mmCIF file of C-alpha atoms in Angstrom:
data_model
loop_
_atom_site.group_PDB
_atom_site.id
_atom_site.type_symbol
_atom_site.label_atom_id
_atom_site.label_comp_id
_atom_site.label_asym_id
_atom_site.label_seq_id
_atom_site.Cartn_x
_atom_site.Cartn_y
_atom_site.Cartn_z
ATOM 1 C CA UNK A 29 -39.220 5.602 0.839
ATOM 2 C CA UNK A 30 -38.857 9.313 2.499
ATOM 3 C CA UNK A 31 -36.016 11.573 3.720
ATOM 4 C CA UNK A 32 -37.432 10.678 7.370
ATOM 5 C CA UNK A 33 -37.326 7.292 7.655
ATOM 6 C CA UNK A 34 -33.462 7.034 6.370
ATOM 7 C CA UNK A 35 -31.061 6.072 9.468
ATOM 8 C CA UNK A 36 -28.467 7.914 10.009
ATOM 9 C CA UNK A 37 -25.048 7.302 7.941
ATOM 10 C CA UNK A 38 -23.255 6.837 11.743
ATOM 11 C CA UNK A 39 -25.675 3.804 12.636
ATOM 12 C CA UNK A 40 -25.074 1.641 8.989
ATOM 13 C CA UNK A 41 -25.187 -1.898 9.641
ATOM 14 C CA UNK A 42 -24.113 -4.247 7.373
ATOM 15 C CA UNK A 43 -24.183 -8.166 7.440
ATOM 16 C CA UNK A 44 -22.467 -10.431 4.463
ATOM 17 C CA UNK A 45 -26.025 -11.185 3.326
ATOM 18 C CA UNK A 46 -26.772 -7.801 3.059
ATOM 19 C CA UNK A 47 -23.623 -7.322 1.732
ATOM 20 C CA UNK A 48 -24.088 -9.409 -1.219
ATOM 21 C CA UNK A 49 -28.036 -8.722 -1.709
ATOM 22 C CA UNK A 50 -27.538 -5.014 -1.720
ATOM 23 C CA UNK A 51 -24.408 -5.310 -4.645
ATOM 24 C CA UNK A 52 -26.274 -6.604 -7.350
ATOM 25 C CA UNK A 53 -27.281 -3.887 -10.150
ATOM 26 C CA UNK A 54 -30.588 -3.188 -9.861
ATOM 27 C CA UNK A 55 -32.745 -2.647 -12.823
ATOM 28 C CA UNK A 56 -35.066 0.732 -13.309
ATOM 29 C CA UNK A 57 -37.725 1.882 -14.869
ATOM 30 C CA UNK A 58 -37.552 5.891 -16.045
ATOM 31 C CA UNK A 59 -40.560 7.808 -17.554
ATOM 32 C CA UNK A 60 -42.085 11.170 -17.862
ATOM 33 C CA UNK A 61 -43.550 13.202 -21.235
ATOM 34 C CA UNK A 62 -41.485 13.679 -24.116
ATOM 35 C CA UNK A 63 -38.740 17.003 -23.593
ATOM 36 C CA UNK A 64 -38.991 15.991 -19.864
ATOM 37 C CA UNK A 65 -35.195 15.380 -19.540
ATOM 38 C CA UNK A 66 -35.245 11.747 -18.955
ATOM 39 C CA UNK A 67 -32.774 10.566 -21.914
ATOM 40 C CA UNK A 68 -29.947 13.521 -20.813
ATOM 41 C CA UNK A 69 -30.114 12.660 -17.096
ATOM 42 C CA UNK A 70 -29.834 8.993 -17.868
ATOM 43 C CA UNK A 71 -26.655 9.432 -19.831
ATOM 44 C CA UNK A 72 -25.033 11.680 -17.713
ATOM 45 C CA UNK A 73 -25.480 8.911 -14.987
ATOM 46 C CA UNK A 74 -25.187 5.841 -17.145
ATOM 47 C CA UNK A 75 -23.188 6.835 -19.658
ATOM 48 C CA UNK A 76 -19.939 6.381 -18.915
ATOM 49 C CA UNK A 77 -20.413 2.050 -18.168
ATOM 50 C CA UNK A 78 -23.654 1.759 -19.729
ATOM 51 C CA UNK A 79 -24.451 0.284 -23.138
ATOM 52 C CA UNK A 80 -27.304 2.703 -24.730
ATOM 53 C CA UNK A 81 -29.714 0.551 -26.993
ATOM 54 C CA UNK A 82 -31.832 3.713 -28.654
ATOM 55 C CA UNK A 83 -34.739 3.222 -31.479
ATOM 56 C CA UNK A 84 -33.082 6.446 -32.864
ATOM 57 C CA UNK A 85 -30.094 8.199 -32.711
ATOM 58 C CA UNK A 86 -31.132 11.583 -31.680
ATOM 59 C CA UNK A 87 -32.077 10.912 -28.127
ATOM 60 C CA UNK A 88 -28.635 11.451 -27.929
ATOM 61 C CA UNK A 89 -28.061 14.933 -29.563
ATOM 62 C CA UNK A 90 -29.030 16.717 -26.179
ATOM 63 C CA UNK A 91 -25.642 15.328 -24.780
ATOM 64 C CA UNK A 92 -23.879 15.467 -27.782
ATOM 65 C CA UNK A 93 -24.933 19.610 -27.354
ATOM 66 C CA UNK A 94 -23.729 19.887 -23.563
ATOM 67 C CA UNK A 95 -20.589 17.962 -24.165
ATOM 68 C CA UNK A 96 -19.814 20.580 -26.718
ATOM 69 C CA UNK A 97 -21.037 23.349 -24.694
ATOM 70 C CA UNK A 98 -19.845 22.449 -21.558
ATOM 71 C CA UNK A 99 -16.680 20.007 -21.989
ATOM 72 C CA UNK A 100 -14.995 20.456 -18.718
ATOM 73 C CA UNK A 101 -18.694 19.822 -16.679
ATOM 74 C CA UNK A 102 -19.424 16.430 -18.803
ATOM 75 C CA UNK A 103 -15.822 15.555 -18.179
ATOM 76 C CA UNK A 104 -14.843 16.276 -14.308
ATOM 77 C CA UNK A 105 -18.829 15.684 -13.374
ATOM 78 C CA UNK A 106 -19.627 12.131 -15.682
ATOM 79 C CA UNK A 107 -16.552 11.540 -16.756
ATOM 80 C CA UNK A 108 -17.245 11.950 -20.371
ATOM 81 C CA UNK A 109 -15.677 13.208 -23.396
ATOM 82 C CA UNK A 110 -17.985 11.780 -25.811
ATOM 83 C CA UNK A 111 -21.638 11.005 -26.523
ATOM 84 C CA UNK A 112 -22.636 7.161 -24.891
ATOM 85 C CA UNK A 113 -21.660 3.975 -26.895
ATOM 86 C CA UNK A 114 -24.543 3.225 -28.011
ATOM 87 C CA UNK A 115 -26.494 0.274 -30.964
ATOM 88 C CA UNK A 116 -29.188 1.387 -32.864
ATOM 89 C CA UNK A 117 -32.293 -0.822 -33.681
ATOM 90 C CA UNK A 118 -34.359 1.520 -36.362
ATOM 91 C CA UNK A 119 -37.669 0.609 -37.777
ATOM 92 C CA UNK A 120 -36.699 0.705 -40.939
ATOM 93 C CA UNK A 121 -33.604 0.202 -42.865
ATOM 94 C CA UNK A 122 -32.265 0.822 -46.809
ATOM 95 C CA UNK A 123 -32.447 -2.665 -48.564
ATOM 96 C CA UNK A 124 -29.378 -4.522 -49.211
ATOM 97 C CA UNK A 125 -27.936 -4.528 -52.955
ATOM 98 C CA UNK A 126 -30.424 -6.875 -55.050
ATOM 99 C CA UNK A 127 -32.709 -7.504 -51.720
ATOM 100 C CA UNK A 128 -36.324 -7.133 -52.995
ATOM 101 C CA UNK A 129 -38.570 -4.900 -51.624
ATOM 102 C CA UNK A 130 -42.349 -4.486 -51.230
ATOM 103 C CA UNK A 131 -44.350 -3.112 -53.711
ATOM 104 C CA UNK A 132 -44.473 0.695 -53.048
ATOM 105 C CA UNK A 133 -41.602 0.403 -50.752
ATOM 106 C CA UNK A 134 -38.190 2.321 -50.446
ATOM 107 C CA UNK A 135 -36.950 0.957 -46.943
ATOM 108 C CA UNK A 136 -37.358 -3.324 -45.569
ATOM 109 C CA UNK A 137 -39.158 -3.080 -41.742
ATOM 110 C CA UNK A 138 -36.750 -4.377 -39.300
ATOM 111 C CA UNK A 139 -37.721 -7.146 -36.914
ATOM 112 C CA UNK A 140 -37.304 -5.369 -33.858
ATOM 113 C CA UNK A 141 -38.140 -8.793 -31.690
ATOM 114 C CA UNK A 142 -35.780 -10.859 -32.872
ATOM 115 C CA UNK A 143 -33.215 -8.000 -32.957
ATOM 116 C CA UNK A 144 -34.085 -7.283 -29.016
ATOM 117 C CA UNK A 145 -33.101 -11.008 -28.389
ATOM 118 C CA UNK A 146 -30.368 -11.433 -30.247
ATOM 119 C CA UNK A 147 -28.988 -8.495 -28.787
ATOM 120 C CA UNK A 148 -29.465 -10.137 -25.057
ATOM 121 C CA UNK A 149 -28.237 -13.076 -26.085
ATOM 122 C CA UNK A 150 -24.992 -11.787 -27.330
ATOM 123 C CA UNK A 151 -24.739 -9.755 -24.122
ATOM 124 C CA UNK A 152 -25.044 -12.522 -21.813
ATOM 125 C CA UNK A 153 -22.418 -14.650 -23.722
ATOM 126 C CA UNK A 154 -20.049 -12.755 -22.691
ATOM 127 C CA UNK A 155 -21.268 -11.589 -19.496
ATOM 128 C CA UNK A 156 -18.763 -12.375 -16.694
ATOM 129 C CA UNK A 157 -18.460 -10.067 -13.461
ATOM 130 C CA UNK A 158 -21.435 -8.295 -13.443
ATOM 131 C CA UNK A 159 -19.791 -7.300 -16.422
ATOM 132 C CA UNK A 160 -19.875 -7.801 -20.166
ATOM 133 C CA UNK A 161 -18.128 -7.235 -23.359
ATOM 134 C CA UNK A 162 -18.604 -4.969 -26.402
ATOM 135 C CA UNK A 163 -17.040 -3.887 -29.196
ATOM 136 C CA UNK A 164 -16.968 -0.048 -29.318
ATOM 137 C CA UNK A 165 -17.655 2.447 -32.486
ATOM 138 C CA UNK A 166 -13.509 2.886 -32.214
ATOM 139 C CA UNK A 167 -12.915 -0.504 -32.436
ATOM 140 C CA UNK A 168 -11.938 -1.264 -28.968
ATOM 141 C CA UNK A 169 -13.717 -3.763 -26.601
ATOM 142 C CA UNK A 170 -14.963 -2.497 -23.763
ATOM 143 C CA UNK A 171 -16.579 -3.600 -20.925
ATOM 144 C CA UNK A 172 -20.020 -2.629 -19.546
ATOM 145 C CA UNK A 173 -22.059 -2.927 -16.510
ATOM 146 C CA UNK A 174 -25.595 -2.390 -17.955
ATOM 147 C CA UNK A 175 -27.938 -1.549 -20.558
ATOM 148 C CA UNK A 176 -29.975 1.299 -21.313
ATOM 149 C CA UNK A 177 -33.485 1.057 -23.771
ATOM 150 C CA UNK A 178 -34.031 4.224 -24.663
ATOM 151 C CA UNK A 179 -36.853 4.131 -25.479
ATOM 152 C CA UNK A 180 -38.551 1.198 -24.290
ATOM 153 C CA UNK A 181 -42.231 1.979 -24.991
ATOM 154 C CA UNK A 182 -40.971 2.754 -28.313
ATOM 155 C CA UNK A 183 -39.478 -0.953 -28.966
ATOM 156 C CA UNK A 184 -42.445 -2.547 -27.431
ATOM 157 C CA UNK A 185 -45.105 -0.995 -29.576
ATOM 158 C CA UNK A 186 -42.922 -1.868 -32.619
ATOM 159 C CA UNK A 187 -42.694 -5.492 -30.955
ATOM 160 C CA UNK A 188 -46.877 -5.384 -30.621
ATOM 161 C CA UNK A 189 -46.469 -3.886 -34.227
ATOM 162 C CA UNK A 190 -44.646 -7.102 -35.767
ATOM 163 C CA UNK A 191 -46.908 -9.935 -33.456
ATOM 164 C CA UNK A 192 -50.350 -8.399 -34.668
ATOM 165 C CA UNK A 193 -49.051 -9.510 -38.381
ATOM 166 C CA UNK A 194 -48.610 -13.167 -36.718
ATOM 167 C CA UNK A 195 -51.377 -13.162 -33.881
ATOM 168 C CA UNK A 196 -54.097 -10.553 -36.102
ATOM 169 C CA UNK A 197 -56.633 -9.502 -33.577
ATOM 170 C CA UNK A 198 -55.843 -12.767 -30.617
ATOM 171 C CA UNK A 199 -54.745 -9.732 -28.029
ATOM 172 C CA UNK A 200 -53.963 -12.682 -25.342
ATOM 173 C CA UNK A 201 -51.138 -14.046 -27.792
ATOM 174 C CA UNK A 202 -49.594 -10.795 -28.548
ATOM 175 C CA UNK A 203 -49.711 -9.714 -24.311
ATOM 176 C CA UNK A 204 -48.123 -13.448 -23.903
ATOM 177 C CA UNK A 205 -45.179 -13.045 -26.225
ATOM 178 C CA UNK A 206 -44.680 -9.555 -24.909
ATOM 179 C CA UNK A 207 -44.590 -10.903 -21.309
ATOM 180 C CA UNK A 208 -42.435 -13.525 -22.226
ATOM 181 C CA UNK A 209 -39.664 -10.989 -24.063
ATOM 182 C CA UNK A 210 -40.049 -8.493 -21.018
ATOM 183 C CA UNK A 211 -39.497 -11.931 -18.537
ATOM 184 C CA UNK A 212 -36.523 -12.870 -20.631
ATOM 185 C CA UNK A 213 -34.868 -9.397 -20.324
ATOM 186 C CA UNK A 214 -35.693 -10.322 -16.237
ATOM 187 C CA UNK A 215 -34.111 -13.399 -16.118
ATOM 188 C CA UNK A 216 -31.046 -12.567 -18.109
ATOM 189 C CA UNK A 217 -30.505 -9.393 -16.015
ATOM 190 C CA UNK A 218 -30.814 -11.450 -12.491
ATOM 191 C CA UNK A 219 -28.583 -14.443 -13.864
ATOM 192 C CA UNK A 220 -25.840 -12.202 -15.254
ATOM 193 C CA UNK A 221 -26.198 -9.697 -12.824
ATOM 194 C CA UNK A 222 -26.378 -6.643 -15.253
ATOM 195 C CA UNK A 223 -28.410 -3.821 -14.280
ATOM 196 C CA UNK A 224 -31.104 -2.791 -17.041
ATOM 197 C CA UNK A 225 -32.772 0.625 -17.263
ATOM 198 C CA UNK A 226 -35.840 1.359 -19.589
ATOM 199 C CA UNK A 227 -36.263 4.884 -20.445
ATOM 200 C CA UNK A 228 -40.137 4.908 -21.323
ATOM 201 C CA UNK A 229 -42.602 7.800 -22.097
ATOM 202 C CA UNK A 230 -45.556 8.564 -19.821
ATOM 203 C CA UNK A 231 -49.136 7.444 -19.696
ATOM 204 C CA UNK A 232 -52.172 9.138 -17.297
ATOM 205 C CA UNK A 233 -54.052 7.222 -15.447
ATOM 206 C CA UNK A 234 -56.791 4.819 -16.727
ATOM 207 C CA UNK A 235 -60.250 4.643 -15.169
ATOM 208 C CA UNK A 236 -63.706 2.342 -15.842
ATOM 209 C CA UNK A 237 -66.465 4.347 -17.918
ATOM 210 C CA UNK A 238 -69.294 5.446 -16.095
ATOM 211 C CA UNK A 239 -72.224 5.171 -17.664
ATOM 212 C CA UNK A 240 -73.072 8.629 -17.799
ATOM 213 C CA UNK A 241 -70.251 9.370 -20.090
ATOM 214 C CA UNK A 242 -70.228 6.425 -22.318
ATOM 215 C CA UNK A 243 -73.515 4.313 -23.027
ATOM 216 C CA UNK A 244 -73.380 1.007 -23.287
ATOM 217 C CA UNK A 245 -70.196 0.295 -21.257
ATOM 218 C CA UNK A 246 -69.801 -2.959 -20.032
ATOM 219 C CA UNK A 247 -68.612 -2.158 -16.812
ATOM 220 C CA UNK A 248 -70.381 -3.365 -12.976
ATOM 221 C CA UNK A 249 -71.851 -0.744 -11.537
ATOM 222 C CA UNK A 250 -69.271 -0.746 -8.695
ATOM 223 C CA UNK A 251 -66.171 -0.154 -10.795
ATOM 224 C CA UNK A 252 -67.758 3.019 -12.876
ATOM 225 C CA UNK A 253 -65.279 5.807 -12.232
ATOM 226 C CA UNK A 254 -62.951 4.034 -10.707
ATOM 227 C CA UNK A 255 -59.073 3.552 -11.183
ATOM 228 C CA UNK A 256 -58.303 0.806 -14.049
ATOM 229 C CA UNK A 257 -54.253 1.227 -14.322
ATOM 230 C CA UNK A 258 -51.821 3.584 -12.133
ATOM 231 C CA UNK A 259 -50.551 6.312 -14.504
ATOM 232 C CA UNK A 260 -46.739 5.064 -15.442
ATOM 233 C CA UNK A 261 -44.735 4.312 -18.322
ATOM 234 C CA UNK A 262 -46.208 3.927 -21.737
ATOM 235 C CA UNK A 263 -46.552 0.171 -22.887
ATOM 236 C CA UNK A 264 -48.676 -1.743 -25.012
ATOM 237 C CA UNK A 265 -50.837 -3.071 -22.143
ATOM 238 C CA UNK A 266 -52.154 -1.528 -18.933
ATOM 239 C CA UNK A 267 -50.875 -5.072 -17.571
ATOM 240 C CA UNK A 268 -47.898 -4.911 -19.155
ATOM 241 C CA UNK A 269 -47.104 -1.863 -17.433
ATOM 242 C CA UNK A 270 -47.302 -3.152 -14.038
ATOM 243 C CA UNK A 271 -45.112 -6.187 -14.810
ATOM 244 C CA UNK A 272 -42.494 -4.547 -15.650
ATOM 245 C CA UNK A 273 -42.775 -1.733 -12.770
ATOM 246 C CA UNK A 274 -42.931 -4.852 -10.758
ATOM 247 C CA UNK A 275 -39.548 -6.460 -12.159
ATOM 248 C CA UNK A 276 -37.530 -3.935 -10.945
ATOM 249 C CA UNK A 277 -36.265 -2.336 -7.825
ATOM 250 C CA UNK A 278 -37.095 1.305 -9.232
ATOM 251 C CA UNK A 279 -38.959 3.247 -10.840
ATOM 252 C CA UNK A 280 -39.001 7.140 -11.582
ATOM 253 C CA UNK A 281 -41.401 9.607 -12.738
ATOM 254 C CA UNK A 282 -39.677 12.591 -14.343
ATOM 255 C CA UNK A 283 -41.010 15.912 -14.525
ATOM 256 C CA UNK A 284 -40.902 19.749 -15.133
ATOM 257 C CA UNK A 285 -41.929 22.885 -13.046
ATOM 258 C CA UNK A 286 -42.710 25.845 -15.783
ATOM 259 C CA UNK A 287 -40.397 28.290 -13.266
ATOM 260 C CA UNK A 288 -36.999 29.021 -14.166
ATOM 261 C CA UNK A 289 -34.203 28.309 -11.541
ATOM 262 C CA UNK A 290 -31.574 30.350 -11.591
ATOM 263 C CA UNK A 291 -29.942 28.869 -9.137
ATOM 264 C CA UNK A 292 -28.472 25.949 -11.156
ATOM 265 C CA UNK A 293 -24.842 25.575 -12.518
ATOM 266 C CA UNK A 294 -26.881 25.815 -15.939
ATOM 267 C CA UNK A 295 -29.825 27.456 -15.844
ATOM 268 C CA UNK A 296 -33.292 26.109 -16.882
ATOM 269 C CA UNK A 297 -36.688 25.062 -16.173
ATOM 270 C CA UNK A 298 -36.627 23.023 -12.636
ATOM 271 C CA UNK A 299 -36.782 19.248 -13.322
ATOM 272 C CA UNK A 300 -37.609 17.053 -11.132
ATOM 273 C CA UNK A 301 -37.677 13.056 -10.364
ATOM 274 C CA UNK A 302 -40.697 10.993 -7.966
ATOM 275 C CA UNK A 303 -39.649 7.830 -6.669
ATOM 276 C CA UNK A 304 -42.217 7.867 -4.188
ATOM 277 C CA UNK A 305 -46.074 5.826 -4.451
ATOM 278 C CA UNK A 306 -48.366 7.680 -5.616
ATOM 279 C CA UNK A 307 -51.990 7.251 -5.228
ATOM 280 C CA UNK A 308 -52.729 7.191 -9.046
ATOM 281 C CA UNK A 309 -48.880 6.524 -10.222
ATOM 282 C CA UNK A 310 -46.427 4.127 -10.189
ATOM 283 C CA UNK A 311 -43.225 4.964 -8.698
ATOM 284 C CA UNK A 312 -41.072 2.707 -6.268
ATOM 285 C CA UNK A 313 -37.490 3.456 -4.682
ATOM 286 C CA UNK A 314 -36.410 0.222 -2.609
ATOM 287 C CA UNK A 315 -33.784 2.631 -0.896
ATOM 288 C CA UNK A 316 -34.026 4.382 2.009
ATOM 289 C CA UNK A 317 -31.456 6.531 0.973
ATOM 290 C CA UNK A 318 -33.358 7.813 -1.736
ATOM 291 C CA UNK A 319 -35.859 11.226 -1.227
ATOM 292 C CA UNK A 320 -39.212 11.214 -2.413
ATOM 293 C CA UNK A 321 -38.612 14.084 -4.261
ATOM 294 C CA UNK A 322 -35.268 14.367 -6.242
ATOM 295 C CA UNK A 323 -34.429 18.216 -8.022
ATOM 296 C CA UNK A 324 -32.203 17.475 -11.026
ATOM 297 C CA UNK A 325 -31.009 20.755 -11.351
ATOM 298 C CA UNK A 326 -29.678 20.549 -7.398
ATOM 299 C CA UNK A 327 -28.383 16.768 -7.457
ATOM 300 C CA UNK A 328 -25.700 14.849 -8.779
ATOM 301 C CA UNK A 329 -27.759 11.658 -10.201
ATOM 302 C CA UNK A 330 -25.244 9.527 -10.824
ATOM 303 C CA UNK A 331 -23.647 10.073 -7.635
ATOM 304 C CA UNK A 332 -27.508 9.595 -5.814
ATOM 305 C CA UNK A 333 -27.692 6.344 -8.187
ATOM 306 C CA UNK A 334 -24.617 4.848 -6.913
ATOM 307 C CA UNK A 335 -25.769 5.057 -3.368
ATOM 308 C CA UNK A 336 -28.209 2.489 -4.276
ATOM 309 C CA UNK A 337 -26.153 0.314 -6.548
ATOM 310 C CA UNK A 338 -27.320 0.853 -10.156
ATOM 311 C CA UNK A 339 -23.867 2.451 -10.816
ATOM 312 C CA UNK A 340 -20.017 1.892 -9.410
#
């Protein structure tokens, strides 16, 4: 969607099935390179009603920093006084008292599949309201609108990890089971209504050998050169990729201009979000009220987010 092709605010038009259609949380898909800025600007917009499911803990010490640094900003801007609630799913943990380990080994893997799942399941037990509960590292039960994976390509390569024990080299088995956890997390999100976000790290574009640079590639003559998979977040599976950019209603491209702008309430490098198609990426904003190009350093994201719904 672009700038020009937004109505103007004056001539909104709203019908009850539009009101009701355009309510429901939307789910997301954020990626860019590592150090992009993609985990602070997603808790700064999610993380005051957003449960943050991370595969480690310090994707959260660049808010934990500007909270400390900037108190007043994190509070009167996100309304936060604290890093994100947040459940940790690590890759390995210490062994239990008397739990026997592995020859060789000091930590016990953790089943990061079944963990995943369990995890949705407990959510959507007590999902009411678009809504659901969760008990809160002070004790208290809160309630939450969404969920954030952070990251995601990070749990799904230690999902691939775990089924290539099981499946060994049958690649159709392990893509199956991961389509069927990434339709799950679908399903439970439409049903419940809960918005999910996956925070995921970037992949280039993928294109068909050519001959010329790689003998003996079994490719037709036709496709040689050409585009394979959009460039987009980093999954398992080029195919993978582009079923779960088609699942939800966005998805983001985060990036970084080398300039300084000096301009910003904190200055920095200029950062910058895509939600427009691209002719070798995936990116997809089903909002007209959404630019195709989004400065981070200029723009309140939460406040552009709730415009679309992801946040109240």
């Amino acid at each position: 969607m672009t700038p020009s092709a937004a109505p103007p605010a004056a001539a909104a038009y709203m019908t009850p099935a539009m009101e009701k259609l355009l309510s429901r949380p939307p789910s997301a898909v954020f990626y860019g390179i590592s150090g992009v800025g993609k985990s602070f600007a997603s808790q700064c917009a999610f993380g005051r009603d957003f449960l943050f499911v991370v595969h480690d803990p310090e994707v959260l010490r660049a808010i934990a920093s500007f909270i400390r640094m900037y108190p007043e900003i994190a509070k009167q801007k996100y309304g936060l006084t604290d890093i994100p609630e947040f459940f940790h799913i690590p890759g390995e943990r210490r062994p239990q008292p008397g739990e026997r380990l592995e020859a060789g080994a000091c930590t016990v893997p953790v089943n990061c599949l079944a963990t995943v799942e369990a995890l949705v399941n407990k959510i959507a037990l007590s999902a009411k309201n678009r809504s659901f509960d969760w008990k809160c590292r002070d004790g208290q039960v809160r309630q939450f609108r969404g969920i954030v994976f952070d990251e995601f390509s990070e749990f799904d390569a230690r999902m691939s990890s775990q089924l290539q024990v099981k499946f060994g080299k049958d690649g159709f088995s392990i893509n199956r089971e991961l389509h069927r956890v990434q339709r799950k997390l679908r399903d439970i999100s439409i049903a419940y209504e809960i918005a999910f976000v996956f925070i995921c790290g970037e992949s280039q574009p993928k294109f068909y050998a050519t001959a010329a640079v790689e003998e003996g590639a079994k490719v037709a003559p036709e496709k040689q050169g050409q585009l394979q998979y959009l460039g987009g977040p980093t999954l398992p599976t080029g195919n993978l990729s582009s079923s779960v950019c088609g699942q939800v209603s966005f998805v983001f491209q985060f990036t970084v201009k080398d300039d300084i702008d000096m301009t910003a309430a904190i200055p920095g490098p200029k950062r910058l979000m895509l939600t427009g198609a691209g002719e070798r990426w995936y990116r997809k904003g089903r909002d007209f009220g959404i630019p195709y190009e989004v400065d981070l350093s200029q723009t309140d994201l939460r406040e552009l987010l709730a415009r679309t719904g992801c946040i109240k």
